[in-house]
Short mmCIF file of N, CA and C in Angstrom, two decimals:
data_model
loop_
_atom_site.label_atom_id
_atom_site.label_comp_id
_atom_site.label_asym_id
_atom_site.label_seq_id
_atom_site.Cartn_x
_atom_site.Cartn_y
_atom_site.Cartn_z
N UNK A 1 -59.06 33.11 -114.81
CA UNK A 1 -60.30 33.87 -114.84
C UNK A 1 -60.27 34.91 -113.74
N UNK A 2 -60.51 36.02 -114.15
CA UNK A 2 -60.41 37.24 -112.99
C UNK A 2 -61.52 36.83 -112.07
N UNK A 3 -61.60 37.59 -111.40
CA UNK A 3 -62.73 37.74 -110.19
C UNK A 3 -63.81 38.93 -110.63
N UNK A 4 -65.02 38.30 -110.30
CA UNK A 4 -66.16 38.99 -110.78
C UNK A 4 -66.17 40.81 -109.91
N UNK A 5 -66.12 41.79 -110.46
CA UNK A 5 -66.36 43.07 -109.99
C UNK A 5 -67.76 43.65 -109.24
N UNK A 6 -67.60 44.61 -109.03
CA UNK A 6 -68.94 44.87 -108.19
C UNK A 6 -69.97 44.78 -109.03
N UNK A 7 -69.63 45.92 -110.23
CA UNK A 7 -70.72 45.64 -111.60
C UNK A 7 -71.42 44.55 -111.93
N UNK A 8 -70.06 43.47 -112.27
CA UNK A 8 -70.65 42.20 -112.48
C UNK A 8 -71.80 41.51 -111.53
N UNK A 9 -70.93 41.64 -110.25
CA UNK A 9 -71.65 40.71 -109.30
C UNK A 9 -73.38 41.10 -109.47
N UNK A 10 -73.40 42.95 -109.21
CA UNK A 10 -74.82 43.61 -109.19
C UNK A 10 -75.70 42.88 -110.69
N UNK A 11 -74.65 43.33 -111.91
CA UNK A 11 -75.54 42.59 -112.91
C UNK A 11 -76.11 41.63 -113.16
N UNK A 12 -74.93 40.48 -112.19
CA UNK A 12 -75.63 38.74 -112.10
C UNK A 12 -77.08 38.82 -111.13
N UNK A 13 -77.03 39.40 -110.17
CA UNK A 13 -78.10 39.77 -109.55
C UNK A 13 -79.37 40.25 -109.91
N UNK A 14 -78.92 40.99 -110.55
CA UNK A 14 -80.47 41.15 -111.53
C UNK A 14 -80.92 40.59 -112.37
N UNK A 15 -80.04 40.36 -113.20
CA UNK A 15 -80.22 39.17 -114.03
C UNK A 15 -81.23 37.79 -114.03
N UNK A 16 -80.51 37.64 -112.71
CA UNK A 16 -81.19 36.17 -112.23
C UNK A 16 -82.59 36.53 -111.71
N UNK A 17 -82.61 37.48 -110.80
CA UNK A 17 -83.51 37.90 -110.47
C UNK A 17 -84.91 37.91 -111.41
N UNK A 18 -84.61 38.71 -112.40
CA UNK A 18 -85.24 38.75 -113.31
C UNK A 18 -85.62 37.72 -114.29
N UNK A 19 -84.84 36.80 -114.45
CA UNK A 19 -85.47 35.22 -115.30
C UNK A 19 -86.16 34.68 -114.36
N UNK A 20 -85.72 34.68 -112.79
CA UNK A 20 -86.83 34.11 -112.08
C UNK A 20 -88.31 34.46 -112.06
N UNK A 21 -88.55 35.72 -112.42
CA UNK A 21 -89.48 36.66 -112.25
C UNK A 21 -90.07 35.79 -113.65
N UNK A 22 -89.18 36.26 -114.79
CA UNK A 22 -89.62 35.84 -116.09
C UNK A 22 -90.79 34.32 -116.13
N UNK A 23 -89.07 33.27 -115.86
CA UNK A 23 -90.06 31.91 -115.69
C UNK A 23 -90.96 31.61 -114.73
N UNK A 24 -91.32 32.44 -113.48
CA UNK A 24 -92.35 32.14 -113.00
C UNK A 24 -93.40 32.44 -113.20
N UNK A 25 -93.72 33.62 -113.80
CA UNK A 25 -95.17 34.68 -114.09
C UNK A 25 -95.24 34.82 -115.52
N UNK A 26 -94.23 35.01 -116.39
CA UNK A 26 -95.01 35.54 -117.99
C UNK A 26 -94.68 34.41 -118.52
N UNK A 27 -93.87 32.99 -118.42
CA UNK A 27 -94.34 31.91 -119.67
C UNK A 27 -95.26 31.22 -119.28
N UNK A 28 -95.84 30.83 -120.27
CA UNK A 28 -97.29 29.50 -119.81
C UNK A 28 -97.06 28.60 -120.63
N UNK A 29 -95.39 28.07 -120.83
CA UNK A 29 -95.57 26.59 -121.57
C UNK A 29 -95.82 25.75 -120.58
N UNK A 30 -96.30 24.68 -120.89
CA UNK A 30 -97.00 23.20 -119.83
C UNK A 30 -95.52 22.58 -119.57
N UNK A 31 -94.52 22.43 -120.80
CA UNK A 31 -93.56 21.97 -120.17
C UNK A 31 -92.54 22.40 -119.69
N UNK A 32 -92.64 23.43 -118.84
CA UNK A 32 -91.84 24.04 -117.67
C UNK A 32 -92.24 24.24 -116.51
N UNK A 33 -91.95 23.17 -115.58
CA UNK A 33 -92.73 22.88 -114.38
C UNK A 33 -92.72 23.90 -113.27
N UNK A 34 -93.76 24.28 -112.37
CA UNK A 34 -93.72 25.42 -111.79
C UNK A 34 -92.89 25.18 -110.84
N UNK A 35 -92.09 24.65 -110.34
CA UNK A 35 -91.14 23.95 -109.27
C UNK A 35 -89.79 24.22 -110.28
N UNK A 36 -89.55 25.16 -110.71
CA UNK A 36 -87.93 25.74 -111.15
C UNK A 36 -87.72 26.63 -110.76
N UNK A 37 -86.23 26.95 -110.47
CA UNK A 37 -85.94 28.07 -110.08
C UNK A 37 -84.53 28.36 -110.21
N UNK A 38 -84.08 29.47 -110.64
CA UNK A 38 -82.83 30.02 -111.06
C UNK A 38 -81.91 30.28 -110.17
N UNK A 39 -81.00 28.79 -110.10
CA UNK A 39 -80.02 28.42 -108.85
C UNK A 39 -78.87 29.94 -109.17
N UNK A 40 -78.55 29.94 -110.25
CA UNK A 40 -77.24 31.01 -109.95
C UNK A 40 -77.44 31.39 -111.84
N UNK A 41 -76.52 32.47 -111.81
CA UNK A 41 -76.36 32.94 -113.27
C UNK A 41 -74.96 33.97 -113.51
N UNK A 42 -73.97 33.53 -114.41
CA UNK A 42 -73.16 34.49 -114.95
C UNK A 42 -72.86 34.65 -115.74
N UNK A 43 -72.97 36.46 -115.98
CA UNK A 43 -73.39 36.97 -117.34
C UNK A 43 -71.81 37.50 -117.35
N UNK A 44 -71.41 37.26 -118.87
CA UNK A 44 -69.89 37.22 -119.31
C UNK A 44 -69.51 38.95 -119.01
N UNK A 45 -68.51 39.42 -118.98
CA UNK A 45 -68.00 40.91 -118.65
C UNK A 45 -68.33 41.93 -119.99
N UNK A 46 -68.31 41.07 -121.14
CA UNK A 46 -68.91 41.78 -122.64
C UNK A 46 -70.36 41.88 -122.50
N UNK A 47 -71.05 40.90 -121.61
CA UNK A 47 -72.26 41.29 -122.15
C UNK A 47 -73.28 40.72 -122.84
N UNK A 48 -71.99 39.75 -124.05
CA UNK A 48 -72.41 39.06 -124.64
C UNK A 48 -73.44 37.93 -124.49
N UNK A 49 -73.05 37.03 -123.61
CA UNK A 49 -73.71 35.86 -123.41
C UNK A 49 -73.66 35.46 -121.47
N UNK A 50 -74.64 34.53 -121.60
CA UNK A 50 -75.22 34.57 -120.20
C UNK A 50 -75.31 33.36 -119.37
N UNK A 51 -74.85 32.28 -118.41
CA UNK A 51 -75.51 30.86 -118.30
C UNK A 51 -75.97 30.73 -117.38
N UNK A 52 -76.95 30.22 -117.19
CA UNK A 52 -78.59 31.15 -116.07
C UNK A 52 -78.54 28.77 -115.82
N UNK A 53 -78.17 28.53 -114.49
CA UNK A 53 -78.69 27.65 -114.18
C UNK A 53 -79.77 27.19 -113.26
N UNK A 54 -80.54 26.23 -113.43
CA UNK A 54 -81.54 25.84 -113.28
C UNK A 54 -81.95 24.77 -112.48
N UNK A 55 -82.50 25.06 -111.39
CA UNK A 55 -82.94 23.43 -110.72
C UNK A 55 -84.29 23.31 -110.89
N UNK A 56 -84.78 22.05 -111.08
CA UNK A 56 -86.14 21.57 -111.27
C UNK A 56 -85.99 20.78 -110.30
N UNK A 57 -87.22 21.03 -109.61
CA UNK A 57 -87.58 19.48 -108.55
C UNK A 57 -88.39 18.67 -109.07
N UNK A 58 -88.13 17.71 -108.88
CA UNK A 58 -89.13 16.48 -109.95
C UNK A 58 -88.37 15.43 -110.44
N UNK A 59 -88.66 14.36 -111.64
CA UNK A 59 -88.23 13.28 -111.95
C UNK A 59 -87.12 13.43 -113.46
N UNK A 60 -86.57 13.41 -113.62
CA UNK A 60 -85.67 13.28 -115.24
C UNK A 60 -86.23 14.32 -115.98
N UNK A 61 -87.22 13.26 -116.35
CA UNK A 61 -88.34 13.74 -117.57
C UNK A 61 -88.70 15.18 -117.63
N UNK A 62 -88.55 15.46 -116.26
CA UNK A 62 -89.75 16.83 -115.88
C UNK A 62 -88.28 18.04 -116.13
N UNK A 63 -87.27 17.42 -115.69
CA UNK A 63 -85.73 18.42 -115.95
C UNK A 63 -85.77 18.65 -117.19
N UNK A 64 -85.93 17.15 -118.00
CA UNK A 64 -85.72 17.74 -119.80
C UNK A 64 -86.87 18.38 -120.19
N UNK A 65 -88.06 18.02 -119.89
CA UNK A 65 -89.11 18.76 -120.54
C UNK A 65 -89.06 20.54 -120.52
N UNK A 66 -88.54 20.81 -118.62
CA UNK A 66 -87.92 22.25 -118.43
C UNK A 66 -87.56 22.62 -119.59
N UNK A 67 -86.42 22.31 -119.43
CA UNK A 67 -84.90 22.62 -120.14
C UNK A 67 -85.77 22.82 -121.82
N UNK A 68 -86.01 21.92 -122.63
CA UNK A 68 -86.61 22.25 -123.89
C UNK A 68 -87.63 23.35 -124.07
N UNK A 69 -88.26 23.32 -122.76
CA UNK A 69 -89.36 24.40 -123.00
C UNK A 69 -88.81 25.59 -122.83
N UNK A 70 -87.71 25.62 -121.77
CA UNK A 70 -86.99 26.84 -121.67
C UNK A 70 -86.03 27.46 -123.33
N UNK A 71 -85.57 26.42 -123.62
CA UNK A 71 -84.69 27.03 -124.91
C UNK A 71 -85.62 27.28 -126.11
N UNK A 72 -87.15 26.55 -125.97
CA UNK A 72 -88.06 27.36 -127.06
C UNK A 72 -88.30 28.46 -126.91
N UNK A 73 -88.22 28.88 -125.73
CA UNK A 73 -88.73 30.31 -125.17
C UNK A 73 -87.81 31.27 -125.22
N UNK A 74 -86.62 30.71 -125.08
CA UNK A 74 -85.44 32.11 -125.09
C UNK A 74 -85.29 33.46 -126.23
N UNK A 75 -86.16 33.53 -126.97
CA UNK A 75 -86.18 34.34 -127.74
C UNK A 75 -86.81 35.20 -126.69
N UNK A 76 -88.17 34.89 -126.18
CA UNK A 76 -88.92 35.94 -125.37
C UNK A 76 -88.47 35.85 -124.28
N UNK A 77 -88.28 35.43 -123.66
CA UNK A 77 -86.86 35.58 -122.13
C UNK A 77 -86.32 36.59 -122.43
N UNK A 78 -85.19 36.70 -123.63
CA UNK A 78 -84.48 37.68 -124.30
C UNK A 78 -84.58 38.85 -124.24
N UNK A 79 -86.19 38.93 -124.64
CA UNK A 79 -86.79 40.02 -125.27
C UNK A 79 -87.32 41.13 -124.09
N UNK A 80 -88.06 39.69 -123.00
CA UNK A 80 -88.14 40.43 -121.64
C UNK A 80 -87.42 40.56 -120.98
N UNK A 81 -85.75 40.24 -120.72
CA UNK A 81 -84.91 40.63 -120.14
C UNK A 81 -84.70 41.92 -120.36
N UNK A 82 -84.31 42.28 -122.33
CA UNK A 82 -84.00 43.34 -122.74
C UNK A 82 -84.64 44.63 -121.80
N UNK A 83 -86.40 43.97 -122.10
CA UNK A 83 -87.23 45.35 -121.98
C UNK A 83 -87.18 45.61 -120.22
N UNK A 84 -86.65 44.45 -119.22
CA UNK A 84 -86.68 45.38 -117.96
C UNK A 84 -85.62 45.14 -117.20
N UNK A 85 -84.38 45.28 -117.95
CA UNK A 85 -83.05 45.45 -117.53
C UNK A 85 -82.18 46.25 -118.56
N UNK A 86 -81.54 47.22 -117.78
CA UNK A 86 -81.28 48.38 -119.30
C UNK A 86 -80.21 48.16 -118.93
N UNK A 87 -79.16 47.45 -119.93
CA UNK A 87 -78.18 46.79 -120.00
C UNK A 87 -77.76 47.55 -121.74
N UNK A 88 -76.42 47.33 -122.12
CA UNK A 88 -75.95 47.60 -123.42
C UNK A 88 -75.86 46.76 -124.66
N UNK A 89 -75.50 45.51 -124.13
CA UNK A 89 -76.06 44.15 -124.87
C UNK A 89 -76.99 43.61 -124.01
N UNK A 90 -78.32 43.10 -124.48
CA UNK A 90 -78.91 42.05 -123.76
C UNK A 90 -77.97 40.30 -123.85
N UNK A 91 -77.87 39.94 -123.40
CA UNK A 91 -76.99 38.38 -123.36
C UNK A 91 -77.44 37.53 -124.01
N UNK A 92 -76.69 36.86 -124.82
CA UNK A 92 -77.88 34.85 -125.00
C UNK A 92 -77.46 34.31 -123.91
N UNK A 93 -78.92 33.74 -124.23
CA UNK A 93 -78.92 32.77 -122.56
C UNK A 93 -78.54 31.58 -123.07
N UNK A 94 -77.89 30.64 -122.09
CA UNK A 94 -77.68 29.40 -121.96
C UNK A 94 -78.55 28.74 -120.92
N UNK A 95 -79.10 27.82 -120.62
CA UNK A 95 -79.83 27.23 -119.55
C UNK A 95 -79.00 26.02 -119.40
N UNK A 96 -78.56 25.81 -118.09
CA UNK A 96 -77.86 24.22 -117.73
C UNK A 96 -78.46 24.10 -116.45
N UNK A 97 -78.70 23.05 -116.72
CA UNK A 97 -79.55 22.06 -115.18
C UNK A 97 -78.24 21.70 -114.20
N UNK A 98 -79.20 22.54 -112.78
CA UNK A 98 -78.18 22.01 -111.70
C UNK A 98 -78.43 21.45 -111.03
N UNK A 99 -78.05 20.42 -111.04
CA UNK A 99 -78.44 18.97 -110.03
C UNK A 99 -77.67 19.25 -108.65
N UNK A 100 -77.48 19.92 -107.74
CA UNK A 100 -76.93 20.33 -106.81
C UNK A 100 -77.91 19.76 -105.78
N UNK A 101 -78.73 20.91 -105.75
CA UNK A 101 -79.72 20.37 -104.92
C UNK A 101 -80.68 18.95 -104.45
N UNK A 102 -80.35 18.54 -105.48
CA UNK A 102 -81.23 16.97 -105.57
C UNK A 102 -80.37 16.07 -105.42
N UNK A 103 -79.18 15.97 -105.30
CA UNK A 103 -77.36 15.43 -105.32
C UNK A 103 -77.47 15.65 -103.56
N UNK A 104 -77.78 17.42 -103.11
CA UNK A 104 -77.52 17.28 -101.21
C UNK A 104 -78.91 16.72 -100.89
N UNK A 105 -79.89 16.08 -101.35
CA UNK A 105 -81.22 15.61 -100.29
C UNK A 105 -80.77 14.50 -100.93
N UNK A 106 -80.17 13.42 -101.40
CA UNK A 106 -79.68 12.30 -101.67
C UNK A 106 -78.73 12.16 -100.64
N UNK A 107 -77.89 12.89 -100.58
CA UNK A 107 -76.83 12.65 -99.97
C UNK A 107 -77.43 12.75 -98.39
N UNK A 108 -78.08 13.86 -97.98
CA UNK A 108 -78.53 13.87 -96.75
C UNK A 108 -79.31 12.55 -96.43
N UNK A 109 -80.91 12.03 -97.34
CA UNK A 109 -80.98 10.94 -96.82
C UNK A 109 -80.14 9.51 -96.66
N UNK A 110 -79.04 9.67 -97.69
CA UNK A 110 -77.72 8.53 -97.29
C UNK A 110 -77.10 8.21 -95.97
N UNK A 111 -77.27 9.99 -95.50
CA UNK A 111 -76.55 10.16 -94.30
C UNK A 111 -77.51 9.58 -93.03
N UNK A 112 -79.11 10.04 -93.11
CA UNK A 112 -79.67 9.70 -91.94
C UNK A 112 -79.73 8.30 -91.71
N UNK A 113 -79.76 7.94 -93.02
CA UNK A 113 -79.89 5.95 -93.03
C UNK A 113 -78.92 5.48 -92.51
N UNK A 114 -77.39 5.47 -92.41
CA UNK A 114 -76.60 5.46 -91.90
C UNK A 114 -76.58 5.71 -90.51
N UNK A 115 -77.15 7.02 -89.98
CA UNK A 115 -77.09 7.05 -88.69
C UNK A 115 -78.31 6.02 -88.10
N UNK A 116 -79.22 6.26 -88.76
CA UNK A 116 -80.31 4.94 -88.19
C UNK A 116 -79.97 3.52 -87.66
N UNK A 117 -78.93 3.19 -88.85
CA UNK A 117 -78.60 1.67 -88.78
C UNK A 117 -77.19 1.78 -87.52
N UNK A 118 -76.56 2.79 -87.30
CA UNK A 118 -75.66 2.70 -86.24
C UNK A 118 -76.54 3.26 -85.15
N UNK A 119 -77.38 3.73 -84.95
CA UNK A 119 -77.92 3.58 -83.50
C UNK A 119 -78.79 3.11 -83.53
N UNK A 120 -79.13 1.68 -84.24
CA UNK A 120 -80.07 0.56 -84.14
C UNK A 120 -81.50 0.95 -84.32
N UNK A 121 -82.22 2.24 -84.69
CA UNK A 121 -83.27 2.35 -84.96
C UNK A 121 -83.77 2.02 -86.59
N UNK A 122 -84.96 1.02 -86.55
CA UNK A 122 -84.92 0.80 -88.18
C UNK A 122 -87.20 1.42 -87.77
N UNK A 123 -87.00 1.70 -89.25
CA UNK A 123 -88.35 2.15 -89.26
C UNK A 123 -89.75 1.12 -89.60
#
């Protein structure tokens, strides 16, 4: 896989930018929790297609409920990407949940518990 170009990089940038914008202010489905936010996104060198990932903070449930509400919506995502990013193809989006973030505050509280129990402080 080559390395992303300046173009690219600028286009992923807006891109993302812009679904963040999207899913925070113009959808009002109930099941897309206002606690998401568009960890990273790269949009293919054609143009074609797009995979815009996603962290939700919250429980399982609240990730899938996202995630479904998001892929009902991708038509108008689409549509508002199109209309305020002047691009040559607009992309299909893909949405994949990134558990990154909720994986390092796991891991971080693993870590403090650990240090607790080696310098004998318990709560």
């Amino acid at each position: 896989m080559r390395k992303n170009s300046m173009k690219n990089t600028r286009i992923n940038g807006e891109v993302q930018r812009t679904l963040a914008e999207i899913i925070r202010a113009d959808i009002k489905d109930p099941r897309i929790s206002p606690l998401t936010s568009v960890v990273s996104v790269e949009v293919a060198p054609d143009l074609k297609t797009c995979k815009a990932w996603i962290s939700v903070y919250g429980e399982e449930q609240e990730r899938k409920d996202t995630l479904e509400g998001l892929k009902s919506a991708e038509g108008y995502i689409r549509r508002e990407l199109a209309r305020r990013v002047n691009l040559r193809n607009t992309p299909e989006i893909r949405f994949i949940v990134d558990q990154s973030i909720a994986y390092g505050v796991k891991m971080s509280k693993l870590i403090d518990e650990v240090n607790r129990k080696e310098t004998g402080i318990e709560e």
